[in-house]
PDB file of C-alpha atoms in Angstrom:
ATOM      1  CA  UNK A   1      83.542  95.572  96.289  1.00 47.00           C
ATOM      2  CA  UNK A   2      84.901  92.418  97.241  1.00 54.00           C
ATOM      3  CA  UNK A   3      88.113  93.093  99.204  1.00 50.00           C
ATOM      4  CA  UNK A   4      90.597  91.000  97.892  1.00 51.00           C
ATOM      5  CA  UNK A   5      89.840  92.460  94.047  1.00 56.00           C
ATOM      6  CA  UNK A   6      89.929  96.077  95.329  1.00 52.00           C
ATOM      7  CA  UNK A   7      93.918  94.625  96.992  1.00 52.00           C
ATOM      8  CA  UNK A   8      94.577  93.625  93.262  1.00 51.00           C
ATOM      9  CA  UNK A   9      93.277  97.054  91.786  1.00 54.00           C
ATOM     10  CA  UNK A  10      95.190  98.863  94.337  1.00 52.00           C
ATOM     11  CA  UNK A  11      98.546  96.456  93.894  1.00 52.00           C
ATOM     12  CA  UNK A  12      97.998  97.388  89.848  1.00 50.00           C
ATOM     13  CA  UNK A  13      97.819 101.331  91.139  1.00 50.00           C
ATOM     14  CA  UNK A  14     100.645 101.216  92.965  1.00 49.00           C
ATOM     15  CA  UNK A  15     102.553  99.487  89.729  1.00 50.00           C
ATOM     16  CA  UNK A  16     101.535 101.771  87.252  1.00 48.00           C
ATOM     17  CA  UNK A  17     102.247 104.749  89.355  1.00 48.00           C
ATOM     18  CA  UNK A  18     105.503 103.806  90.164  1.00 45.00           C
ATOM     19  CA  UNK A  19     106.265 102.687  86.364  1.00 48.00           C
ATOM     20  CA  UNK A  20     105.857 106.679  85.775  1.00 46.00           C
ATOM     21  CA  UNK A  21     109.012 106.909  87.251  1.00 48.00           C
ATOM     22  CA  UNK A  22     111.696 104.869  88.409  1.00 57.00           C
ATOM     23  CA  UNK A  23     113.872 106.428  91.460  1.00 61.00           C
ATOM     24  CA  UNK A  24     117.329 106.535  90.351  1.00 61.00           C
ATOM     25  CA  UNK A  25     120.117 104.699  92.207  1.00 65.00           C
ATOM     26  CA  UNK A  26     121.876 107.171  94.912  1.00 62.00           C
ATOM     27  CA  UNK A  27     125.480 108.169  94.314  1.00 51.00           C
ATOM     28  CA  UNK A  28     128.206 105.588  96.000  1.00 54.00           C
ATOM     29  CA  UNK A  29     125.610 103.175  96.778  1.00 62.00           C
ATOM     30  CA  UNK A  30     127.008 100.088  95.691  1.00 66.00           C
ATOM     31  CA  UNK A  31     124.400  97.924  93.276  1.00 71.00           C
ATOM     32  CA  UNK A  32     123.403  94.520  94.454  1.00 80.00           C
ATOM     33  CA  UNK A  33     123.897  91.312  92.345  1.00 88.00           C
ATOM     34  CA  UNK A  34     120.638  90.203  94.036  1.00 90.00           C
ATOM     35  CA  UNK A  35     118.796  93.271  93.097  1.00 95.00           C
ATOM     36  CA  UNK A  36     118.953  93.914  89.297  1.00 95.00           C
ATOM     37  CA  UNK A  37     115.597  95.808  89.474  1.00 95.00           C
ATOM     38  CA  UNK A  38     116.976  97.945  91.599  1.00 95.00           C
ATOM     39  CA  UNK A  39     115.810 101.383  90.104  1.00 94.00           C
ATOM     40  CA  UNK A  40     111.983 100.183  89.893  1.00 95.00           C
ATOM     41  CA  UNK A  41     112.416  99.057  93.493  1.00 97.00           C
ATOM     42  CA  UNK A  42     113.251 102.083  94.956  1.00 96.00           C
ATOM     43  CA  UNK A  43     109.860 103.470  93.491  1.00 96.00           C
ATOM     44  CA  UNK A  44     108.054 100.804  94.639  1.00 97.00           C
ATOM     45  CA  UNK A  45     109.565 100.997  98.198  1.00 96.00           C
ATOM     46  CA  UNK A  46     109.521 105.062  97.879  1.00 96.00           C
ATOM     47  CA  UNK A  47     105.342 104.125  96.707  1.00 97.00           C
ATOM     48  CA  UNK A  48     105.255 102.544 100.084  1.00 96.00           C
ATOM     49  CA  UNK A  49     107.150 104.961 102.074  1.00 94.00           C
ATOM     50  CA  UNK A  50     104.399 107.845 101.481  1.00 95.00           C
ATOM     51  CA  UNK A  51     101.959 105.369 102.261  1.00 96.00           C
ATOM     52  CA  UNK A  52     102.857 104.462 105.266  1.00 94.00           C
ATOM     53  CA  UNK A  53     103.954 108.110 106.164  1.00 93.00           C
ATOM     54  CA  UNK A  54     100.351 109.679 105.530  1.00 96.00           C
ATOM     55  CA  UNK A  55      98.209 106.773 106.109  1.00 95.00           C
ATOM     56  CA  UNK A  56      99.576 103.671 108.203  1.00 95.00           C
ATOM     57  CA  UNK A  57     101.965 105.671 110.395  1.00 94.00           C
ATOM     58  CA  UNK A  58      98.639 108.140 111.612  1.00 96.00           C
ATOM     59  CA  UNK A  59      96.179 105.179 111.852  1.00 97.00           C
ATOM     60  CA  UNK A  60      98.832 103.190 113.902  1.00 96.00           C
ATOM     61  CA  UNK A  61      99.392 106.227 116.290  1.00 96.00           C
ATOM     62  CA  UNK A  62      95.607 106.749 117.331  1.00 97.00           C
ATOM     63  CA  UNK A  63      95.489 102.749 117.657  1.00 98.00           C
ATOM     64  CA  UNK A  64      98.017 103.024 120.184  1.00 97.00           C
ATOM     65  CA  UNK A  65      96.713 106.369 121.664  1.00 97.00           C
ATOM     66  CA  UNK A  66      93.293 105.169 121.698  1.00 97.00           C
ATOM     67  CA  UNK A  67      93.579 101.654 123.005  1.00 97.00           C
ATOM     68  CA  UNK A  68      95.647 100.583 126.060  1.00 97.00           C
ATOM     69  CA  UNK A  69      99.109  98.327 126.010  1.00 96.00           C
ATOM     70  CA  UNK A  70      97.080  95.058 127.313  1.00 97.00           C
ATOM     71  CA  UNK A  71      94.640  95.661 124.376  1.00 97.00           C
ATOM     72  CA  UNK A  72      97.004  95.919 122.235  1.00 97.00           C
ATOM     73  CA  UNK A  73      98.797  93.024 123.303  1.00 97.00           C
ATOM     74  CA  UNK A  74      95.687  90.790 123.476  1.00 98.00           C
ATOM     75  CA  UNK A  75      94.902  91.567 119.965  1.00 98.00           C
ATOM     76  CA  UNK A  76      98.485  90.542 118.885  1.00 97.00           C
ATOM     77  CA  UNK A  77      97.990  87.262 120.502  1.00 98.00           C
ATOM     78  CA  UNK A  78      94.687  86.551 118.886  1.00 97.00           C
ATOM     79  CA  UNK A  79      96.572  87.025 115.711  1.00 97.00           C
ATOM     80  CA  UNK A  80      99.626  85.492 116.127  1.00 97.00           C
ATOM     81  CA  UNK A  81      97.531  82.347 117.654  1.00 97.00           C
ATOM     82  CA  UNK A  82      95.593  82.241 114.383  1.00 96.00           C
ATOM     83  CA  UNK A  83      98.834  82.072 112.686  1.00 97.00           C
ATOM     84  CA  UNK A  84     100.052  79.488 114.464  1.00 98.00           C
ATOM     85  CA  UNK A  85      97.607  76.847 112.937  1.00 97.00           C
ATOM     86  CA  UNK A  86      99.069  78.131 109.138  1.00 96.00           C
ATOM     87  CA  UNK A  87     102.680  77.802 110.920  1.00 97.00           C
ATOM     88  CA  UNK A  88     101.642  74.145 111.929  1.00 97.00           C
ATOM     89  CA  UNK A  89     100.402  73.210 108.373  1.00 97.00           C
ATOM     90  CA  UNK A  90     104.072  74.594 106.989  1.00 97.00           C
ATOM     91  CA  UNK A  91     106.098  73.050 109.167  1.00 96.00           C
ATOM     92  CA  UNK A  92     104.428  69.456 108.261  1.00 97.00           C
ATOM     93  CA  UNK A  93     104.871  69.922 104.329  1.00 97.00           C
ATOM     94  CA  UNK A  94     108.811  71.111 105.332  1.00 95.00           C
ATOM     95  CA  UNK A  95     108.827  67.793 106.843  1.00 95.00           C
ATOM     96  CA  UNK A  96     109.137  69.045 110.710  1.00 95.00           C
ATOM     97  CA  UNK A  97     106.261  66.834 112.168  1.00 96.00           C
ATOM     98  CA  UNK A  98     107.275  67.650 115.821  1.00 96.00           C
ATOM     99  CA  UNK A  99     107.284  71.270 114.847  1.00 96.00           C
ATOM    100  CA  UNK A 100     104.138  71.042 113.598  1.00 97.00           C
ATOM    101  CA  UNK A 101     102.936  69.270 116.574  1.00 98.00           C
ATOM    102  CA  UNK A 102     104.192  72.098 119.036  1.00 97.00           C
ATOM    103  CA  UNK A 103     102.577  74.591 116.892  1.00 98.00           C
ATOM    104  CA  UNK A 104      99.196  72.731 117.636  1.00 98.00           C
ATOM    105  CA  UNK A 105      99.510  72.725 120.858  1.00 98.00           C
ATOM    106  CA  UNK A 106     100.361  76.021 121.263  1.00 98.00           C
ATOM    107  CA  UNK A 107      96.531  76.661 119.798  1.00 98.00           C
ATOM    108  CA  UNK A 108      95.109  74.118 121.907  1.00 98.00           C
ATOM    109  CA  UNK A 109      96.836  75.706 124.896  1.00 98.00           C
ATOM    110  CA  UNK A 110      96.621  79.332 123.968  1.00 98.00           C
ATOM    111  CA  UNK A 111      93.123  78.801 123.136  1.00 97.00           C
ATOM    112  CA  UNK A 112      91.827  76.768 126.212  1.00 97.00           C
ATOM    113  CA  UNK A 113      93.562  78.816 128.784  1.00 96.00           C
ATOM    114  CA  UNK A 114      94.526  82.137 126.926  1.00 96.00           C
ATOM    115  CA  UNK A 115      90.859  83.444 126.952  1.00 95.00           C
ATOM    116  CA  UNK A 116      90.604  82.343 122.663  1.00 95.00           C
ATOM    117  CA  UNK A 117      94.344  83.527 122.231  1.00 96.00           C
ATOM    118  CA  UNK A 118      94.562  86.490 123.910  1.00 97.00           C
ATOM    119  CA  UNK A 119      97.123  85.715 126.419  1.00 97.00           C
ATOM    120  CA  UNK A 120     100.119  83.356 125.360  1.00 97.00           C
ATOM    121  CA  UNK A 121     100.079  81.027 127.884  1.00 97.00           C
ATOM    122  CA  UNK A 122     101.988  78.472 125.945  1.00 97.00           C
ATOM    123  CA  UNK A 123     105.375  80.387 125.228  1.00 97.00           C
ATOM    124  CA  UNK A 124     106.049  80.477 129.165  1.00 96.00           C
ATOM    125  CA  UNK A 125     104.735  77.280 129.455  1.00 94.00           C
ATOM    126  CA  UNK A 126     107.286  75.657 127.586  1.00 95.00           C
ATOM    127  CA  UNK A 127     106.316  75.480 123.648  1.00 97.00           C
ATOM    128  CA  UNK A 128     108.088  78.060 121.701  1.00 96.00           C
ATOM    129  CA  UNK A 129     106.568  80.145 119.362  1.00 96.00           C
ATOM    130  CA  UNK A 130     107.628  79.560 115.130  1.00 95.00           C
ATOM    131  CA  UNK A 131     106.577  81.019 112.214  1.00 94.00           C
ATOM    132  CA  UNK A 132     106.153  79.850 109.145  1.00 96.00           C
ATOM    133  CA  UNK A 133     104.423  80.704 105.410  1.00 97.00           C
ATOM    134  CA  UNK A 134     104.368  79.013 101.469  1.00 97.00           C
ATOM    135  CA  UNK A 135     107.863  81.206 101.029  1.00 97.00           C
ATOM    136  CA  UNK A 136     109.679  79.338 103.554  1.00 96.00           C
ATOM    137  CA  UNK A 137     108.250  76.056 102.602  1.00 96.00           C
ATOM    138  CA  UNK A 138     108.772  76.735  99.287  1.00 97.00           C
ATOM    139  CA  UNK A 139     112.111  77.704 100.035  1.00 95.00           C
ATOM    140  CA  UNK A 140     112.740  74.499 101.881  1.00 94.00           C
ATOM    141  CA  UNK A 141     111.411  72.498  98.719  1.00 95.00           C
ATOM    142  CA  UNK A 142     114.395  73.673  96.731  1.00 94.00           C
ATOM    143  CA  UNK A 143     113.018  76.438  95.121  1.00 95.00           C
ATOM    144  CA  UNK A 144     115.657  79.128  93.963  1.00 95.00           C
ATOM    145  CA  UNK A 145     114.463  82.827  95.383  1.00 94.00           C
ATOM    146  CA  UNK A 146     115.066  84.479  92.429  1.00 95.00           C
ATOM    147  CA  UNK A 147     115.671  88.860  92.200  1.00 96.00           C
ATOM    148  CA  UNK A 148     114.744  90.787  94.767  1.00 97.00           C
ATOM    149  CA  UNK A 149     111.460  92.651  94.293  1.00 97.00           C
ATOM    150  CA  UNK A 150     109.897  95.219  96.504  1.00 97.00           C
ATOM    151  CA  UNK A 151     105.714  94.633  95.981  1.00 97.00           C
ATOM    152  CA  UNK A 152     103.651  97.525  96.312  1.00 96.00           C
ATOM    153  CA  UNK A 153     101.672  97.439 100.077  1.00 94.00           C
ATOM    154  CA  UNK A 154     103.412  94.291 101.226  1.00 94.00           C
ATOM    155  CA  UNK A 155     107.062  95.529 100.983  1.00 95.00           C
ATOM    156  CA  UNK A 156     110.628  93.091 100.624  1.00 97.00           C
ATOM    157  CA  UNK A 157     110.224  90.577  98.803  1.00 97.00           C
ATOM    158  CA  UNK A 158     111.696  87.988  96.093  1.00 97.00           C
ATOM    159  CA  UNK A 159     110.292  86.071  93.230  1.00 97.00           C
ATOM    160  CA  UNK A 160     110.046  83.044  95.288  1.00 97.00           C
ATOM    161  CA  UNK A 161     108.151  84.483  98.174  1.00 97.00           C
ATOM    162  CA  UNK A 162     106.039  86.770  95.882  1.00 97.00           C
ATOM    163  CA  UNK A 163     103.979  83.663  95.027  1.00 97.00           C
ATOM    164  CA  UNK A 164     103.984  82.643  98.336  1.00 97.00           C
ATOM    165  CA  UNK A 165     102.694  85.943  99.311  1.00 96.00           C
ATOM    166  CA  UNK A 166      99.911  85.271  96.838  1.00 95.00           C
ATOM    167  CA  UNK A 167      99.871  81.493  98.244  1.00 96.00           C
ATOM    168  CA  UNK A 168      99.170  82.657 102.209  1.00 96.00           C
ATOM    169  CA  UNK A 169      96.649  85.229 101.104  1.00 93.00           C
ATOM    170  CA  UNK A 170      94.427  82.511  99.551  1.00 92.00           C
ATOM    171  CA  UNK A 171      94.730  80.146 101.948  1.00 93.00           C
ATOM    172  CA  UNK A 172      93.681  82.160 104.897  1.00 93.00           C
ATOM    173  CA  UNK A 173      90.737  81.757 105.986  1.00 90.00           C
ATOM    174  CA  UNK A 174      89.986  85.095 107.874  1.00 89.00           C
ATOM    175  CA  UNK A 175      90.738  87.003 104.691  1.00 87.00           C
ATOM    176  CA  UNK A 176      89.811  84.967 101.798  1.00 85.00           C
ATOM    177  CA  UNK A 177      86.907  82.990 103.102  1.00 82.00           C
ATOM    178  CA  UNK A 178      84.921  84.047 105.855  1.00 87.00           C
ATOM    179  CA  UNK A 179      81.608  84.380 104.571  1.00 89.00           C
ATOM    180  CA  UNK A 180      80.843  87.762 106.262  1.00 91.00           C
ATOM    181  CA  UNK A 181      81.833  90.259 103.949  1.00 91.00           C
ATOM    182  CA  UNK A 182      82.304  92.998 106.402  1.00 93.00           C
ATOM    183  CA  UNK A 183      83.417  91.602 109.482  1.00 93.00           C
ATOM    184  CA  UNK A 184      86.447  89.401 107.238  1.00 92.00           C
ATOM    185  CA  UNK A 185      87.247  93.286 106.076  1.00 93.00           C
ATOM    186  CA  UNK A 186      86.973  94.872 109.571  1.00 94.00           C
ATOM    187  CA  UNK A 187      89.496  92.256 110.461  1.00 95.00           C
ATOM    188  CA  UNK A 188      91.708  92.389 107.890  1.00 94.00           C
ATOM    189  CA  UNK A 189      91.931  95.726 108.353  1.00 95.00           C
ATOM    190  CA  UNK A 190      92.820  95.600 112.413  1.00 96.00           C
ATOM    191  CA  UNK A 191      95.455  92.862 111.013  1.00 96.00           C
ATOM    192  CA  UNK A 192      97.342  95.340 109.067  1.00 96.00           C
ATOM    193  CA  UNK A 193      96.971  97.763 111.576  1.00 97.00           C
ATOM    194  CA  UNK A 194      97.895  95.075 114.489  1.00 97.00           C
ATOM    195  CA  UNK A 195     101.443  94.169 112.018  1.00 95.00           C
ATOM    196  CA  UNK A 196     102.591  97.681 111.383  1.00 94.00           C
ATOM    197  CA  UNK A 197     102.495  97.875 115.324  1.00 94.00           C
ATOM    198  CA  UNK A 198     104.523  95.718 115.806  1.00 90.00           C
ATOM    199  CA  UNK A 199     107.257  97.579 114.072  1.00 85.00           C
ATOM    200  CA  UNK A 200     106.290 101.192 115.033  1.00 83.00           C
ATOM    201  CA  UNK A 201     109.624 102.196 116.979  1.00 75.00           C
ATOM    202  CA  UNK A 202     111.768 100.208 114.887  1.00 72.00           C
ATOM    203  CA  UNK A 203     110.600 102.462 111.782  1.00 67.00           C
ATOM    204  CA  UNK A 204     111.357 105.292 113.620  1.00 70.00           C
ATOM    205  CA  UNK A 205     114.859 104.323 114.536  1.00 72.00           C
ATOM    206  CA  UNK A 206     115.506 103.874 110.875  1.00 72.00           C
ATOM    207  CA  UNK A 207     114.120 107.169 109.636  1.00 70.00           C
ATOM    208  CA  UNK A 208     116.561 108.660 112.080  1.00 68.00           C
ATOM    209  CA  UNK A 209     119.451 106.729 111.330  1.00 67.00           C
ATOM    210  CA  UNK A 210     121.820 107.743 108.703  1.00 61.00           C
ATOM    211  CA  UNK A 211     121.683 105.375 106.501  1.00 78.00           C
ATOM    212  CA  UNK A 212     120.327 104.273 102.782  1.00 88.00           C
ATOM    213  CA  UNK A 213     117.240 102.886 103.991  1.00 89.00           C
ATOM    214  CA  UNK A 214     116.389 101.117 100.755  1.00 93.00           C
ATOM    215  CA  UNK A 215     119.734  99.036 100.741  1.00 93.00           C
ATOM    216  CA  UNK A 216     119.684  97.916 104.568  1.00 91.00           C
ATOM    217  CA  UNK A 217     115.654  96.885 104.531  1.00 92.00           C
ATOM    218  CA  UNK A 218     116.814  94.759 101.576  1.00 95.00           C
ATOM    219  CA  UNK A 219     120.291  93.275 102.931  1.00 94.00           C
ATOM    220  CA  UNK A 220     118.467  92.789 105.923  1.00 93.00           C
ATOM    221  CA  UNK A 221     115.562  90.881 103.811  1.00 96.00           C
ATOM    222  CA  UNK A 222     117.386  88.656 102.310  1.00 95.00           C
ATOM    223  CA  UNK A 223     119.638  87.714 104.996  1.00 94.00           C
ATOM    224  CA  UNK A 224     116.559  87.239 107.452  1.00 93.00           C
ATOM    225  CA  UNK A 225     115.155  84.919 104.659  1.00 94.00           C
ATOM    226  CA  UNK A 226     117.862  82.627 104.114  1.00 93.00           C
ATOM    227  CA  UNK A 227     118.303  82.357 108.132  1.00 92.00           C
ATOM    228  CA  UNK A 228     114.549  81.687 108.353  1.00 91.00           C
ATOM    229  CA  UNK A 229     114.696  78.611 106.109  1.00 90.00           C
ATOM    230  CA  UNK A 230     117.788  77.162 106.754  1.00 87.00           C
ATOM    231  CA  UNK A 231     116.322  76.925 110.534  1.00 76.00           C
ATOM    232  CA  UNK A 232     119.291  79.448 111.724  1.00 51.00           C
ATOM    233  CA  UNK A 233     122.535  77.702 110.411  1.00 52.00           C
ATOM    234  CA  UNK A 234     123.574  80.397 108.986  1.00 44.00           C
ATOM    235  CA  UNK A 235     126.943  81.746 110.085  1.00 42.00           C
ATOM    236  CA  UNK A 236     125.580  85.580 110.759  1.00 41.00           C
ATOM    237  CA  UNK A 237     121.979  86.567 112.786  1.00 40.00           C
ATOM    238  CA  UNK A 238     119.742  88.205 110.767  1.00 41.00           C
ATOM    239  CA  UNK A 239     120.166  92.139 111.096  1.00 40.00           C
ATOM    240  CA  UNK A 240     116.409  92.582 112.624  1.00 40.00           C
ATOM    241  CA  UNK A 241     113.164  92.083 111.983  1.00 41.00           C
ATOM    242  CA  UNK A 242     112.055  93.472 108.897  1.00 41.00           C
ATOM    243  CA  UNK A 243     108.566  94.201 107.230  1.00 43.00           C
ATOM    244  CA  UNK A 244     105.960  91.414 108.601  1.00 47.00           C
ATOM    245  CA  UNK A 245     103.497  90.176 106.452  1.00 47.00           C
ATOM    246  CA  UNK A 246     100.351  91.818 107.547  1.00 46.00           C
ATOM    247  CA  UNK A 247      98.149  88.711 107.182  1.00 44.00           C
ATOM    248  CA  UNK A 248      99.514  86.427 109.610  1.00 45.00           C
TER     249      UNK A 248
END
């Protein structure tokens, strides 16, 4: 089955199954005027939860067991490399044409002398990394965000970015339209497993912290969101770096 219409069957899955019930709002947690769906969130988010508990979480742990730190580092830079000629094409339609000119050469560098992307030579060397994706951009057009909305798979979200979400994952070219069937889902598949890497101590730190973990991933969300598209002039730093989507 083509992979991007099993994604939608298993998005619909996770929606239906999380329709059966809706978690309940904990007592003395404070409701959120941007989250007015909060109750189906939760069961979205506690959807997700289990699923990266039984299945991500393992997966991620014999990645890292199995392959070495420089391996694992080399494959990040591959990705984030790839992502850097999406971040390019973003940063032109925000209207950031020397952004989007760094972001190229960063490929050109990172590609010539990185061995394809797998070493970043072009962060030492001067060109910083971004990152960019249709949320931000549409963001930066003057589209409102809209409710919060936790999406089954792919975690915090909003209205807004939703359909960016949607917007990346048809655009990219390693996912949507590589001809080879099963090397585009061999890679996709290291991609999700390569982004929940990324955050694999951080996740811990929050299961172990006593806190509602539902209410600071979103608070920390949308804060991180606003800061990303109004370039940082925001009065507070976002909290930390939350979710990543798994196809950039």
């Amino acid at each position: 089955m083509h992979l991007v219409a099993r994604l939608k069957r298993l998005v619909l899955l996770g929606l239906v199954t999380t329709m059966v019930g809706c978690a309940s709002i904990p007592a003395g947690v404070e409701p959120s005027p941007h989250d007015p769906w909060e109750s189906f969130n939760r069961s979205v988010f506690e959807f997700n939860e289990g699923l990266d508990a039984y299945l991500l979480k393992p997966v991620v742990a014999g990645y890292r067991f199995v392959l070495p730190e420089f391996i694992r580092d080399g494959i990040y830079n591959f990705f984030s490399n790839y992502s850097d000629i999406y971040t390019a094409l973003q940063n032109l339609l925000q209207g950031k044409p020397d952004y989007a000119f760094s972001d190229l050469m960063r490929v050109v560098v990172n590609t010539t002398f990185g061995l394809g992307g797998l070493i970043d030579m072009a962060t030492p060397g001067g060109l910083p990394k971004h990152k960019e994706d249709w949320g931000q951009t549409f963001g930066v057009w003057g589209i409102p965000s809209g409710p919060y909305v936790v999406l089954p798979f792919f975690g915090p979200s909003n209205v807004r970015d939703s359909f960016g979400t949607v917007a990346d994952l048809e655009s990219d070219y390693l996912f949507r339209l590589l001809p080879d069937v099963a090397l585009r889902n061999s890679i996709t598949g290291l991609r999700v497993v390569n982004a929940r890497n990324t955050y694999y101590e951080a996740g811990d730190l929050l299961d172990g912290a006593a806190i509602d973990k539902y209410s600071f991933m979103r608070d920390a969300y949308i804060q991180r969101r606003a800061y990303q598209i109004n370039e940082g002039r925001d009065d507070e730093e976002p909290l930390m770096p939350v979710y990543e989507n798994p196809y950039e």
